[in-house]
Coordinates of C-alpha atoms in Angstrom, one line a residue:
Chain A
M1 CA 17.9 32.4 36.2
N2 CA 15.6 30.9 33.6
T3 CA 13.9 27.9 35.2
L4 CA 11.6 27.1 32.2
T5 CA 11.9 23.5 31.0
T6 CA 11.7 22.7 27.4
K7 CA 11.2 19.3 25.9
T8 CA 11.5 18.7 22.2
I9 CA 10.1 15.5 20.7
R10 CA 11.7 14.9 17.4
V11 CA 11.2 11.9 15.2
E12 CA 13.6 12.4 12.3
A13 CA 12.3 9.7 10.1
L14 CA 9.0 8.0 10.8
A15 CA 9.2 4.3 10.6
R16 CA 6.4 2.0 9.3
V17 CA 4.6 4.6 7.2
E18 CA 4.5 4.7 3.4
G19 CA 7.0 7.5 2.4
E20 CA 9.2 9.9 4.2
G21 CA 8.0 12.1 7.0
A22 CA 9.0 13.4 10.4
V23 CA 7.4 14.8 13.6
N24 CA 8.5 17.8 15.7
V25 CA 6.8 18.7 18.9
K26 CA 8.0 21.4 21.3
V27 CA 6.8 21.4 24.9
R28 CA 7.5 24.3 27.3
E29 CA 6.6 24.1 31.0
G30 CA 4.2 21.2 30.2
Q31 CA 2.5 23.3 27.5
V32 CA 2.6 22.2 23.8
Q33 CA 4.1 25.1 21.9
E34 CA 4.6 23.8 18.4
V35 CA 3.5 20.7 16.5
E36 CA 4.7 19.9 13.0
F37 CA 3.9 16.8 11.0
R38 CA 6.7 17.3 8.5
I39 CA 6.5 15.8 5.0
F40 CA 9.9 16.2 3.3
E41 CA 9.6 13.7 0.5
P42 CA 10.1 15.7 -2.7
P43 CA 7.0 16.8 -4.6
R44 CA 6.1 14.7 -7.6
F45 CA 4.1 17.1 -9.8
F46 CA 1.6 14.7 -11.1
E47 CA -1.0 17.4 -11.9
A48 CA 1.5 19.0 -14.1
F49 CA 2.3 15.7 -15.9
L50 CA -1.4 15.4 -16.7
R51 CA -1.7 18.7 -18.5
G52 CA -1.6 18.0 -22.3
R53 CA -2.3 14.3 -21.9
R54 CA -5.5 12.7 -23.2
A55 CA -8.5 12.2 -20.8
E56 CA -8.3 8.4 -21.3
E57 CA -4.7 8.4 -20.0
A58 CA -5.6 9.8 -16.6
P59 CA -6.4 6.4 -14.9
D60 CA -3.1 4.9 -15.8
I61 CA -1.0 8.0 -15.2
T62 CA -2.5 8.7 -11.8
S63 CA -2.4 5.1 -10.7
R64 CA 1.4 5.5 -10.6
I65 CA 1.1 7.9 -7.7
C66 CA 0.8 4.9 -5.3
G67 CA 1.8 1.3 -5.3
I68 CA -0.5 0.5 -2.4
C69 CA -3.7 2.2 -3.7
P70 CA -3.4 2.4 -7.5
V71 CA -7.0 1.2 -7.9
A72 CA -8.3 4.2 -6.0
Y73 CA -6.5 6.5 -8.4
Q74 CA -7.8 4.7 -11.4
M75 CA -11.4 4.7 -10.1
S76 CA -11.4 8.4 -9.1
A77 CA -9.9 9.4 -12.5
A78 CA -12.3 7.2 -14.5
Q79 CA -15.3 8.4 -12.5
A80 CA -14.3 12.1 -13.2
M81 CA -14.0 11.6 -16.9
E82 CA -17.3 9.6 -17.1
Q83 CA -19.1 12.3 -15.0
L84 CA -17.8 14.9 -17.5
A85 CA -19.1 12.8 -20.4
G86 CA -22.4 12.1 -18.7
V87 CA -21.9 8.4 -18.8
Q88 CA -23.1 6.0 -16.1
V89 CA -21.5 2.6 -16.4
P90 CA -23.8 -0.5 -16.6
E91 CA -24.5 -2.2 -13.3
P92 CA -22.4 -5.3 -13.9
I93 CA -19.4 -3.1 -14.6
R94 CA -20.1 -1.0 -11.6
R95 CA -20.1 -4.1 -9.4
L96 CA -16.9 -5.4 -10.9
R97 CA -15.2 -2.1 -10.1
R98 CA -16.4 -2.4 -6.6
L99 CA -15.0 -5.9 -6.5
L100 CA -11.6 -4.7 -7.7
Y101 CA -11.7 -2.0 -5.0
C102 CA -12.5 -4.6 -2.4
G103 CA -9.3 -6.4 -3.4
E104 CA -7.3 -3.2 -2.9
W105 CA -8.9 -2.6 0.5
I106 CA -7.9 -6.1 1.6
E107 CA -4.3 -5.7 0.4
S108 CA -3.8 -2.3 2.0
H109 CA -5.6 -2.9 5.3
V110 CA -3.9 -6.2 5.9
L111 CA -0.5 -4.7 5.3
H112 CA -1.2 -1.8 7.7
V113 CA -2.9 -3.8 10.4
Y114 CA -0.3 -6.6 10.7
F115 CA 2.9 -5.2 9.3
L116 CA 2.8 -1.5 10.2
H117 CA 0.4 -1.0 13.1
A118 CA 0.1 -4.1 15.3
P119 CA 3.8 -4.1 16.3
D120 CA 3.1 -0.8 18.1
F121 CA 0.8 -2.4 20.6
L122 CA 2.8 -5.5 21.2
G123 CA 6.1 -3.7 21.7
Y124 CA 7.9 -4.9 18.6
A125 CA 10.2 -2.8 16.4
D126 CA 8.6 -4.3 13.3
A127 CA 6.6 -7.2 11.9
V128 CA 9.7 -9.4 11.3
Q129 CA 10.5 -9.3 15.0
M130 CA 6.8 -9.9 15.7
A131 CA 6.9 -13.0 13.4
G132 CA 9.4 -14.6 15.7
D133 CA 6.9 -14.8 18.5
H134 CA 3.7 -14.9 16.4
P135 CA 4.4 -16.7 13.2
G136 CA 0.8 -17.9 12.8
I137 CA -0.5 -14.3 12.9
I138 CA 1.9 -13.2 10.2
Q139 CA 1.1 -16.4 8.2
N140 CA -2.6 -15.4 8.4
A141 CA -1.7 -11.9 7.2
L142 CA 0.2 -13.3 4.2
E143 CA -2.7 -15.5 3.3
M144 CA -5.2 -12.6 3.5
K145 CA -2.9 -10.4 1.5
K146 CA -2.8 -13.1 -1.2
V147 CA -6.6 -13.0 -1.5
G148 CA -6.5 -9.2 -2.1
N149 CA -3.7 -9.8 -4.6
A150 CA -5.7 -12.5 -6.4
I151 CA -8.7 -10.1 -6.9
V152 CA -6.5 -7.3 -8.2
T153 CA -4.6 -9.6 -10.5
L154 CA -7.7 -11.2 -11.9
L155 CA -9.6 -7.9 -12.6
G156 CA -6.6 -5.6 -12.9
G157 CA -4.3 -7.7 -14.9
R158 CA -1.5 -7.7 -12.3
E159 CA -1.1 -7.3 -8.5
V160 CA 0.5 -3.9 -8.4
H161 CA -0.3 -1.0 -10.8
P162 CA -3.1 -2.8 -12.5
V163 CA -3.5 -2.2 -16.2
N164 CA -7.0 -3.4 -17.1
V165 CA -9.0 -0.4 -16.0
R166 CA -10.2 2.0 -18.7
L167 CA -12.7 4.8 -19.0
G168 CA -16.2 3.1 -19.1
G169 CA -15.0 -0.2 -17.5
F170 CA -12.3 -2.7 -18.3
Y171 CA -10.3 -3.7 -21.3
R172 CA -11.1 -7.4 -20.6
V173 CA -13.5 -9.1 -18.2
P174 CA -12.4 -12.5 -16.9
A175 CA -14.4 -15.6 -18.0
A176 CA -16.8 -17.1 -15.4
R177 CA -14.5 -20.2 -14.9
E178 CA -11.7 -17.8 -13.7
W179 CA -13.8 -16.8 -10.7
T180 CA -14.1 -20.3 -9.2
M181 CA -10.8 -20.5 -7.3
L182 CA -11.2 -16.9 -6.1
T183 CA -14.5 -17.7 -4.4
E184 CA -12.9 -20.6 -2.5
Q185 CA -10.1 -18.4 -1.4
L186 CA -12.5 -15.7 -0.2
K187 CA -14.5 -18.2 1.8
R188 CA -11.4 -19.2 3.7
A189 CA -10.4 -15.6 4.1
R190 CA -13.7 -14.7 5.6
E191 CA -12.9 -17.0 8.6
T192 CA -9.4 -15.5 8.9
A193 CA -10.8 -12.0 8.8
L194 CA -13.2 -12.7 11.6
G195 CA -10.2 -13.8 13.6
M196 CA -8.4 -10.6 12.6
V197 CA -11.2 -8.5 14.1
Q198 CA -11.1 -10.5 17.4
W199 CA -7.3 -10.4 17.6
T200 CA -7.0 -6.7 17.0
A201 CA -9.8 -5.9 19.5
Q202 CA -7.9 -7.6 22.3
L203 CA -4.7 -5.5 21.7
P204 CA -3.9 -3.1 24.5
L205 CA -5.1 0.1 22.8
P206 CA -4.7 3.5 24.5
D207 CA -7.8 5.3 25.5
F208 CA -7.9 8.6 23.4
E209 CA -11.5 9.6 22.5
Q210 CA -11.6 12.7 20.3
D211 CA -14.2 14.8 18.7
Y212 CA -13.7 14.9 15.0
E213 CA -15.5 16.1 11.9
F214 CA -15.6 12.9 9.9
V215 CA -15.9 13.2 6.1
A216 CA -16.7 10.2 3.9
L217 CA -18.7 9.2 0.9
H218 CA -22.3 8.0 1.6
H219 CA -24.4 5.9 -0.8
P220 CA -28.1 5.3 -0.3
H221 CA -27.9 1.5 -0.8
E222 CA -24.4 0.3 0.1
Y223 CA -21.3 1.0 2.3
A224 CA -19.8 3.6 0.0
I225 CA -16.6 2.7 -1.8
N226 CA -16.6 4.1 -5.3
E227 CA -19.5 6.5 -5.4
G228 CA -21.8 8.6 -3.3
R229 CA -22.3 12.1 -1.8
L230 CA -19.8 13.6 0.5
I231 CA -21.2 13.9 4.0
S232 CA -19.9 14.7 7.5
N233 CA -21.2 14.3 11.0
R234 CA -21.4 18.1 11.2
G235 CA -23.8 18.7 8.4
L236 CA -21.7 18.6 5.2
D237 CA -23.8 17.0 2.5
V238 CA -22.7 17.8 -1.1
E239 CA -22.3 16.0 -4.3
V240 CA -18.7 15.3 -5.4
A241 CA -18.7 18.2 -7.8
G242 CA -19.6 20.6 -5.0
F243 CA -16.6 19.6 -2.8
D244 CA -14.3 22.1 -4.6
E245 CA -16.2 24.9 -2.8
F246 CA -15.5 23.5 0.6
L247 CA -12.0 22.2 0.2
V248 CA -9.2 24.6 1.2
E249 CA -5.6 23.6 0.7
E250 CA -2.8 25.4 2.4
H251 CA 1.0 25.2 1.9
V252 CA 2.9 25.2 5.2
P253 CA 6.7 25.7 5.1
Y254 CA 7.6 22.4 6.7
S255 CA 5.6 20.1 4.4
T256 CA 5.8 19.3 0.7
A257 CA 2.1 18.2 0.8
L258 CA -0.7 20.8 0.8
Q259 CA -2.8 20.6 4.0
G260 CA -6.5 20.3 3.6
S261 CA -9.3 21.8 5.7
L262 CA -13.0 22.7 5.1
A263 CA -13.8 26.3 4.2
G264 CA -15.3 28.2 7.1
R265 CA -14.9 25.2 9.3
A266 CA -11.7 23.5 10.3
N267 CA -9.7 20.3 9.9
Y268 CA -11.4 17.0 9.4
L269 CA -10.7 13.3 9.3
V270 CA -11.1 10.9 6.4
G271 CA -10.5 7.2 6.2
P272 CA -11.8 4.0 7.9
L273 CA -12.8 5.7 11.1
A274 CA -14.9 8.3 9.2
R275 CA -16.5 5.7 7.0
Y276 CA -17.3 3.5 9.9
N277 CA -18.9 6.3 12.0
L278 CA -20.9 7.7 9.0
N279 CA -22.0 4.4 7.4
F280 CA -21.9 1.7 10.1
D281 CA -25.5 0.7 9.3
Q282 CA -24.5 -0.3 5.8
L283 CA -21.8 -2.8 6.8
S284 CA -22.8 -6.4 6.1
P285 CA -24.6 -8.1 9.0
L286 CA -21.5 -10.3 9.5
A287 CA -19.2 -7.2 9.8
Q288 CA -21.6 -5.4 12.1
E289 CA -21.9 -8.5 14.3
A290 CA -18.1 -8.9 14.4
A291 CA -17.8 -5.2 15.5
Q292 CA -20.3 -5.8 18.3
M293 CA -18.6 -8.9 19.4
A294 CA -15.3 -7.0 19.5
G295 CA -16.9 -4.3 21.6
I296 CA -16.5 -1.6 19.1
N297 CA -19.5 0.7 19.0
A298 CA -21.1 2.2 15.9
A299 CA -19.6 5.4 17.1
C300 CA -15.9 5.0 17.5
R301 CA -13.8 8.1 18.1
N302 CA -10.5 6.7 19.3
P303 CA -7.9 6.8 16.5
F304 CA -6.0 4.0 18.2
Q305 CA -9.0 1.7 17.5
S306 CA -8.6 2.4 13.8
I307 CA -6.7 -0.9 13.7
V308 CA -9.9 -2.7 14.7
V309 CA -12.0 -0.7 12.3
R310 CA -9.6 -1.6 9.5
S311 CA -10.0 -5.2 10.4
I312 CA -13.8 -4.8 10.3
E313 CA -13.5 -3.2 6.9
T314 CA -11.3 -6.0 5.8
L315 CA -13.9 -8.5 6.8
Y316 CA -16.5 -6.4 5.1
A317 CA -14.5 -6.3 1.9
V318 CA -14.1 -10.0 1.8
D319 CA -17.8 -10.5 2.5
E320 CA -18.8 -8.0 -0.1
A321 CA -16.4 -9.5 -2.7
L322 CA -18.2 -12.9 -2.1
H323 CA -21.6 -11.2 -2.4
I324 CA -20.6 -9.6 -5.7
L325 CA -19.3 -12.9 -7.1
E326 CA -22.5 -14.7 -6.0
Q327 CA -24.6 -12.4 -8.2
D328 CA -22.9 -14.1 -11.2
E329 CA -23.9 -11.5 -13.8
M330 CA -21.0 -10.6 -16.0
P331 CA -21.1 -7.6 -18.3
V332 CA -21.9 -8.3 -21.9
Q333 CA -19.5 -5.6 -23.0
P334 CA -16.4 -5.0 -20.9
Y335 CA -16.8 -1.2 -21.1
A336 CA -19.2 1.5 -22.0
S337 CA -18.3 4.1 -24.6
V338 CA -17.1 7.4 -23.0
P339 CA -17.4 10.3 -25.6
V340 CA -15.1 13.3 -25.6
R341 CA -16.6 16.4 -24.1
A342 CA -15.1 19.7 -23.0
G343 CA -15.7 20.8 -19.5
A344 CA -14.9 19.9 -15.9
G345 CA -15.2 16.4 -14.5
Y346 CA -15.2 15.4 -10.8
G347 CA -14.5 12.1 -9.2
C348 CA -14.2 10.9 -5.6
T349 CA -13.8 7.4 -4.2
E350 CA -12.9 5.8 -0.9
A351 CA -9.2 4.9 -1.1
P352 CA -8.2 2.6 1.8
R353 CA -7.0 5.8 3.7
G354 CA -10.0 7.9 2.8
I355 CA -11.6 10.0 0.1
L356 CA -9.5 10.6 -3.0
Y357 CA -10.8 13.6 -4.9
H358 CA -10.0 14.3 -8.6
R359 CA -11.0 17.2 -10.7
Y360 CA -10.1 17.7 -14.4
H361 CA -10.7 20.3 -17.0
V362 CA -10.7 18.8 -20.5
D363 CA -10.8 20.7 -23.8
A364 CA -12.9 19.9 -26.9
G365 CA -10.2 17.7 -28.3
G366 CA -10.2 15.5 -25.1
V367 CA -6.9 16.9 -23.8
I368 CA -6.5 17.6 -20.1
V369 CA -5.8 21.3 -19.4
D370 CA -5.9 21.3 -15.7
A371 CA -6.0 18.7 -12.9
R372 CA -6.4 18.7 -9.2
I373 CA -5.8 15.6 -7.1
V374 CA -6.4 15.6 -3.3
P375 CA -5.3 12.4 -1.6
P376 CA -6.5 11.3 1.8
T377 CA -3.2 11.8 3.7
A378 CA -3.0 15.4 2.6
Q379 CA -6.5 16.0 4.0
N380 CA -5.6 14.3 7.3
Q381 CA -2.4 16.2 8.0
K382 CA -4.0 18.9 10.2
T383 CA -5.9 16.3 12.2
I384 CA -2.8 14.3 12.7
E385 CA -1.2 17.5 14.1
Q386 CA -4.2 18.1 16.3
D387 CA -4.0 14.5 17.7
L388 CA -0.3 15.0 18.4
R389 CA -1.0 18.3 20.2
R390 CA -3.7 16.8 22.4
Y391 CA -1.9 13.6 23.0
V392 CA 1.3 15.3 24.1
A393 CA -0.7 17.7 26.2
T394 CA -1.9 14.9 28.4
H395 CA 1.3 12.8 28.3
A396 CA 4.0 15.4 28.6
H397 CA 5.1 13.8 31.9
L398 CA 6.4 10.7 30.2
P399 CA 10.1 10.1 29.6
L400 CA 11.2 11.5 26.3
N401 CA 11.9 8.2 24.7
E402 CA 8.5 6.8 25.6
L403 CA 6.7 9.9 24.5
T404 CA 8.6 10.0 21.2
W405 CA 7.6 6.4 20.5
Q406 CA 4.0 7.2 21.3
C407 CA 3.9 10.2 19.0
E408 CA 5.0 7.9 16.2
Q409 CA 2.1 5.7 17.0
V410 CA -0.3 8.7 16.9
V411 CA 0.8 9.3 13.4
R412 CA 0.6 5.6 12.4
N413 CA -3.0 5.5 13.4
Y414 CA -3.7 7.3 10.1
D415 CA -1.7 4.8 8.0
P416 CA -0.3 7.9 6.2
C417 CA 0.7 7.5 2.7
I418 CA 3.3 10.3 2.3
S419 CA 4.3 9.3 -1.2
C420 CA 0.7 9.8 -2.3
S421 CA 0.4 13.2 -0.7
T422 CA 3.5 14.8 -2.1
H423 CA 2.7 14.9 -5.8
F424 CA 2.1 18.6 -5.9
V425 CA 3.1 21.8 -4.2
R426 CA 2.5 25.4 -5.2
L427 CA 5.7 27.2 -6.0
Q428 CA 5.7 30.9 -5.4
V429 CA 8.6 32.8 -7.0
E430 CA 9.1 36.4 -5.8
R431 CA 11.3 38.6 -8.0
Chain B
M1 CA 33.3 -26.1 -1.3
A2 CA 31.7 -24.2 -4.1
A3 CA 32.2 -27.1 -6.5
Q4 CA 30.6 -29.5 -4.1
D5 CA 27.6 -27.2 -3.6
D6 CA 27.2 -26.9 -7.3
A7 CA 27.4 -30.7 -7.6
R8 CA 24.5 -30.9 -5.3
L9 CA 22.5 -28.9 -7.8
A10 CA 22.9 -31.6 -10.4
H11 CA 20.5 -34.3 -11.6
G12 CA 17.5 -31.9 -12.0
R13 CA 17.4 -30.9 -8.4
V14 CA 17.5 -27.2 -9.1
H15 CA 13.9 -26.2 -9.5
L16 CA 13.9 -22.5 -9.6
V17 CA 16.0 -19.5 -10.6
V18 CA 14.6 -16.1 -9.8
G19 CA 16.1 -13.0 -11.4
I20 CA 15.3 -9.9 -9.2
G21 CA 15.6 -6.2 -10.3
S22 CA 14.1 -3.3 -12.1
P23 CA 14.2 -3.0 -15.8
W24 CA 14.2 0.8 -15.5
R25 CA 17.1 1.4 -13.2
G26 CA 20.4 0.8 -15.0
D27 CA 22.5 -2.0 -13.5
D28 CA 19.5 -3.1 -11.3
A29 CA 18.3 -5.0 -14.3
A30 CA 21.1 -7.5 -14.0
G31 CA 19.1 -10.2 -12.3
L32 CA 16.3 -10.0 -14.7
L33 CA 18.7 -10.2 -17.7
V34 CA 20.4 -13.3 -16.3
A35 CA 17.0 -14.9 -16.0
E36 CA 16.3 -14.0 -19.6
R37 CA 19.6 -15.6 -20.7
L38 CA 18.9 -18.7 -18.8
A39 CA 15.3 -18.9 -20.1
A40 CA 16.7 -18.8 -23.7
M41 CA 18.9 -21.8 -22.9
C42 CA 15.7 -23.9 -22.2
L43 CA 17.4 -25.9 -19.4
A44 CA 15.5 -29.1 -18.6
G45 CA 13.6 -29.2 -15.3
V46 CA 14.5 -25.7 -14.4
E47 CA 11.8 -23.0 -13.8
I48 CA 12.9 -19.4 -14.4
K49 CA 11.1 -16.5 -12.9
Q50 CA 11.6 -12.8 -12.9
C51 CA 10.7 -10.5 -10.0
D52 CA 10.6 -6.7 -10.4
C53 CA 9.7 -6.1 -6.8
L54 CA 11.2 -6.6 -3.4
D55 CA 8.3 -7.1 -1.1
L56 CA 6.3 -9.8 0.5
R57 CA 5.3 -11.3 -2.9
L58 CA 8.8 -12.7 -3.1
L59 CA 7.8 -15.3 -0.5
D60 CA 5.2 -16.7 -2.9
L61 CA 7.8 -17.5 -5.6
W62 CA 9.2 -20.6 -4.1
R63 CA 8.1 -23.7 -2.2
A64 CA 9.8 -24.9 0.9
D65 CA 10.8 -28.2 -0.8
Q66 CA 12.6 -26.4 -3.7
F67 CA 16.2 -25.7 -4.6
V68 CA 16.4 -22.0 -5.4
I69 CA 18.9 -19.6 -6.9
L70 CA 18.3 -15.9 -6.7
V71 CA 20.1 -13.5 -9.0
D72 CA 20.2 -9.8 -8.0
A73 CA 22.3 -6.7 -8.3
L74 CA 24.6 -6.1 -5.3
V75 CA 26.3 -3.1 -3.8
T76 CA 29.3 -4.1 -1.7
G77 CA 32.0 -1.7 -2.9
A78 CA 33.6 -4.1 -5.3
A79 CA 34.2 -3.2 -9.0
P80 CA 31.1 -3.1 -11.1
G81 CA 30.4 -6.5 -12.7
T82 CA 32.0 -8.5 -9.9
I83 CA 30.1 -11.7 -9.4
Q84 CA 29.6 -13.0 -5.9
R85 CA 28.0 -16.3 -4.9
V86 CA 26.5 -16.5 -1.4
D87 CA 24.9 -19.5 0.3
L88 CA 22.1 -17.7 2.0
L89 CA 21.3 -20.6 4.3
R90 CA 24.8 -20.4 5.8
Q91 CA 25.6 -16.8 5.4
P92 CA 22.7 -14.4 6.2
L93 CA 22.6 -11.0 4.6
P94 CA 22.6 -8.0 7.0
R95 CA 19.2 -6.5 7.4
G96 CA 18.5 -2.9 6.3
L97 CA 16.0 -0.5 7.6
A98 CA 12.6 -1.9 6.7
A99 CA 10.6 1.3 7.2
S100 CA 7.8 0.6 4.7
T101 CA 6.0 -2.1 2.9
H102 CA 6.5 -0.3 -0.4
S103 CA 9.8 -2.1 -0.5
L104 CA 11.7 -4.4 1.7
D105 CA 15.3 -5.5 1.4
L106 CA 16.1 -9.1 0.5
A107 CA 17.5 -9.8 3.9
T108 CA 14.3 -8.8 5.6
V109 CA 12.2 -11.0 3.2
L110 CA 14.5 -13.9 3.9
E111 CA 14.4 -13.4 7.6
L112 CA 10.6 -13.5 7.5
A113 CA 10.8 -16.7 5.4
R114 CA 13.1 -18.2 8.1
L115 CA 10.7 -17.3 10.9
L116 CA 7.8 -18.7 9.0
K117 CA 9.7 -21.9 8.1
H118 CA 9.4 -21.1 4.5
L119 CA 13.0 -21.2 3.4
P120 CA 13.7 -23.5 0.5
R121 CA 16.0 -26.5 0.9
Q122 CA 18.8 -24.7 -0.8
L123 CA 19.1 -21.0 -1.4
L124 CA 22.0 -19.5 -3.3
L125 CA 22.4 -15.9 -4.3
Y126 CA 24.4 -14.9 -7.4
G127 CA 25.0 -11.2 -7.0
I128 CA 26.4 -8.9 -9.7
E129 CA 28.0 -5.7 -8.4
A130 CA 26.2 -2.7 -9.7
G131 CA 27.8 0.6 -10.6
S132 CA 24.8 2.8 -11.4
F133 CA 21.0 2.8 -10.8
D134 CA 20.2 5.7 -13.1
P135 CA 16.5 6.0 -13.9
N136 CA 15.9 4.8 -17.5
G137 CA 19.5 3.9 -17.8
T138 CA 20.8 0.6 -19.3
P139 CA 23.3 -1.7 -17.6
G140 CA 26.9 -0.6 -18.0
A141 CA 29.4 -2.6 -20.1
A142 CA 31.0 -4.3 -17.1
V143 CA 27.6 -5.5 -15.9
V144 CA 26.5 -6.6 -19.3
S145 CA 29.6 -8.9 -19.5
A146 CA 28.9 -10.1 -16.0
I147 CA 25.3 -10.9 -16.9
D148 CA 26.5 -13.3 -19.7
E149 CA 29.2 -14.8 -17.4
C150 CA 26.8 -15.3 -14.5
A151 CA 24.2 -17.0 -16.8
K152 CA 26.9 -19.4 -17.9
M153 CA 28.0 -20.1 -14.3
I154 CA 24.5 -20.9 -13.2
A155 CA 23.8 -23.0 -16.3
G156 CA 27.0 -24.9 -15.6
A157 CA 26.1 -25.4 -12.0
I158 CA 22.7 -26.7 -12.8
T159 CA 23.9 -29.1 -15.5
W160 CA 27.0 -30.2 -13.6
P161 CA 27.6 -33.6 -15.0
A162 CA 29.3 -35.1 -11.9
E163 CA 28.2 -37.9 -9.8
E164 CA 26.4 -37.4 -6.5
P165 CA 28.8 -35.8 -4.0
R166 CA 30.3 -38.1 -1.5

């Protein structure tokens, strides 16, 4: 008689993530046998769309990959084309790009913290149910979100899928008077963001310390957002153009997104937790102080605490946006000229969910002949599976419903953007 | 009952009409096109807005002290082009699965507005039954006629010349 007991944890459609994915975990006699973070959203072939298009179109075309982080796509694409042309944008434009990116971080982090992640720890099915008991919290979230929207609208031309970014800078730079209201909004948001850090820190977060290889951008003078070298806590230290040599992408049969890992190493983690661990010292004093008050150390290896880290980064983004506005130096020209040049261009910036890598080959006529786009969620897939494997291994005794619910939470720690990650899959046809 | 409700809209008390939809998805453009028709009529004291998204930004479109009409494409199984009028403060819509913040259904946004005490003083939905949401498609003939009819219905309700309802 076969006395082996098998437990299958199956989440057919993950809720409160961006896009369509699922989880399958098989446990036999208390041992995890299989773990699959399945992404079944159809591939979107953006790299193929880019072939034959002009280099200057890349920021607008790629921004359509995601409605949550279009700025990240615009910035990585623009940076790649500028790197190819040997252009470094003037400092005032560089700062305004950083400001725009702060707006996107605020929008994205606030959505995830309050609407997608927090309900997990308070036992609600969703944020609407949570709003019934905590209307003030959701009201704060909406106010914070508005501030992010205001920045993106002012600099990007509209809240979603901004249209004002171009190679070398912006089509138009707002006049000084247009910033005044934004500064006041940001000052109020800074107080709310401080409360956000305190509120998330007191949520009942599971203890689940893990040992990760964190990968993030690092800049010598600032908390890296839109430029820097790629570093890790295990010795990776390369310029963006060198990342191609380390990045390995693999097609697994159950996912329409390529899974990333580091050549000769293993899976790695990108996103807020990686940035926080690698660049904590460069957070603003206010953000560092808030982290300490919240009891979150400079080294934070519990993915469930990513909700607090996102809140700290939200506070930082608000603080940094104010800092940029205080500098009060607007560019004389809205953009620098970016000449056409044949060759390969590399760009990488810190999307809200982690590093977003672009590589383009452009011909002498300025036409894209090849593109590679590696979004953060694709890079995190293997680490999500590793977390699921380890989490289930120590919680296999839980009733199936409870364990299934907790597996969903393990995935949501990463704020996965499945729609972003499924824009390409290699098709192999055998005849 | 409908006439009495419409009478309440008279005397410049309707502040806002919001057309909701996507211009790129066939009949889903119905709400946007009704808003365009109404804007062309230059109705006094009426603000017209278009909204090509269904997410939390919808909450920013109205104030709690306003009288609001939403116009959107509907799928109820009726014939394409059928116009339905729903008093959303009396007859809540069923909530769908709100799995992502990329998009929310109208009922979810309205439920959030209710919980946050941000519902307007009056909230009517004029829905036009859609037949097709083909990408890059244009609205079908039945929906185009309904768009014109719906705009006239709303304009008539807004400019109702009756006395205050008793």
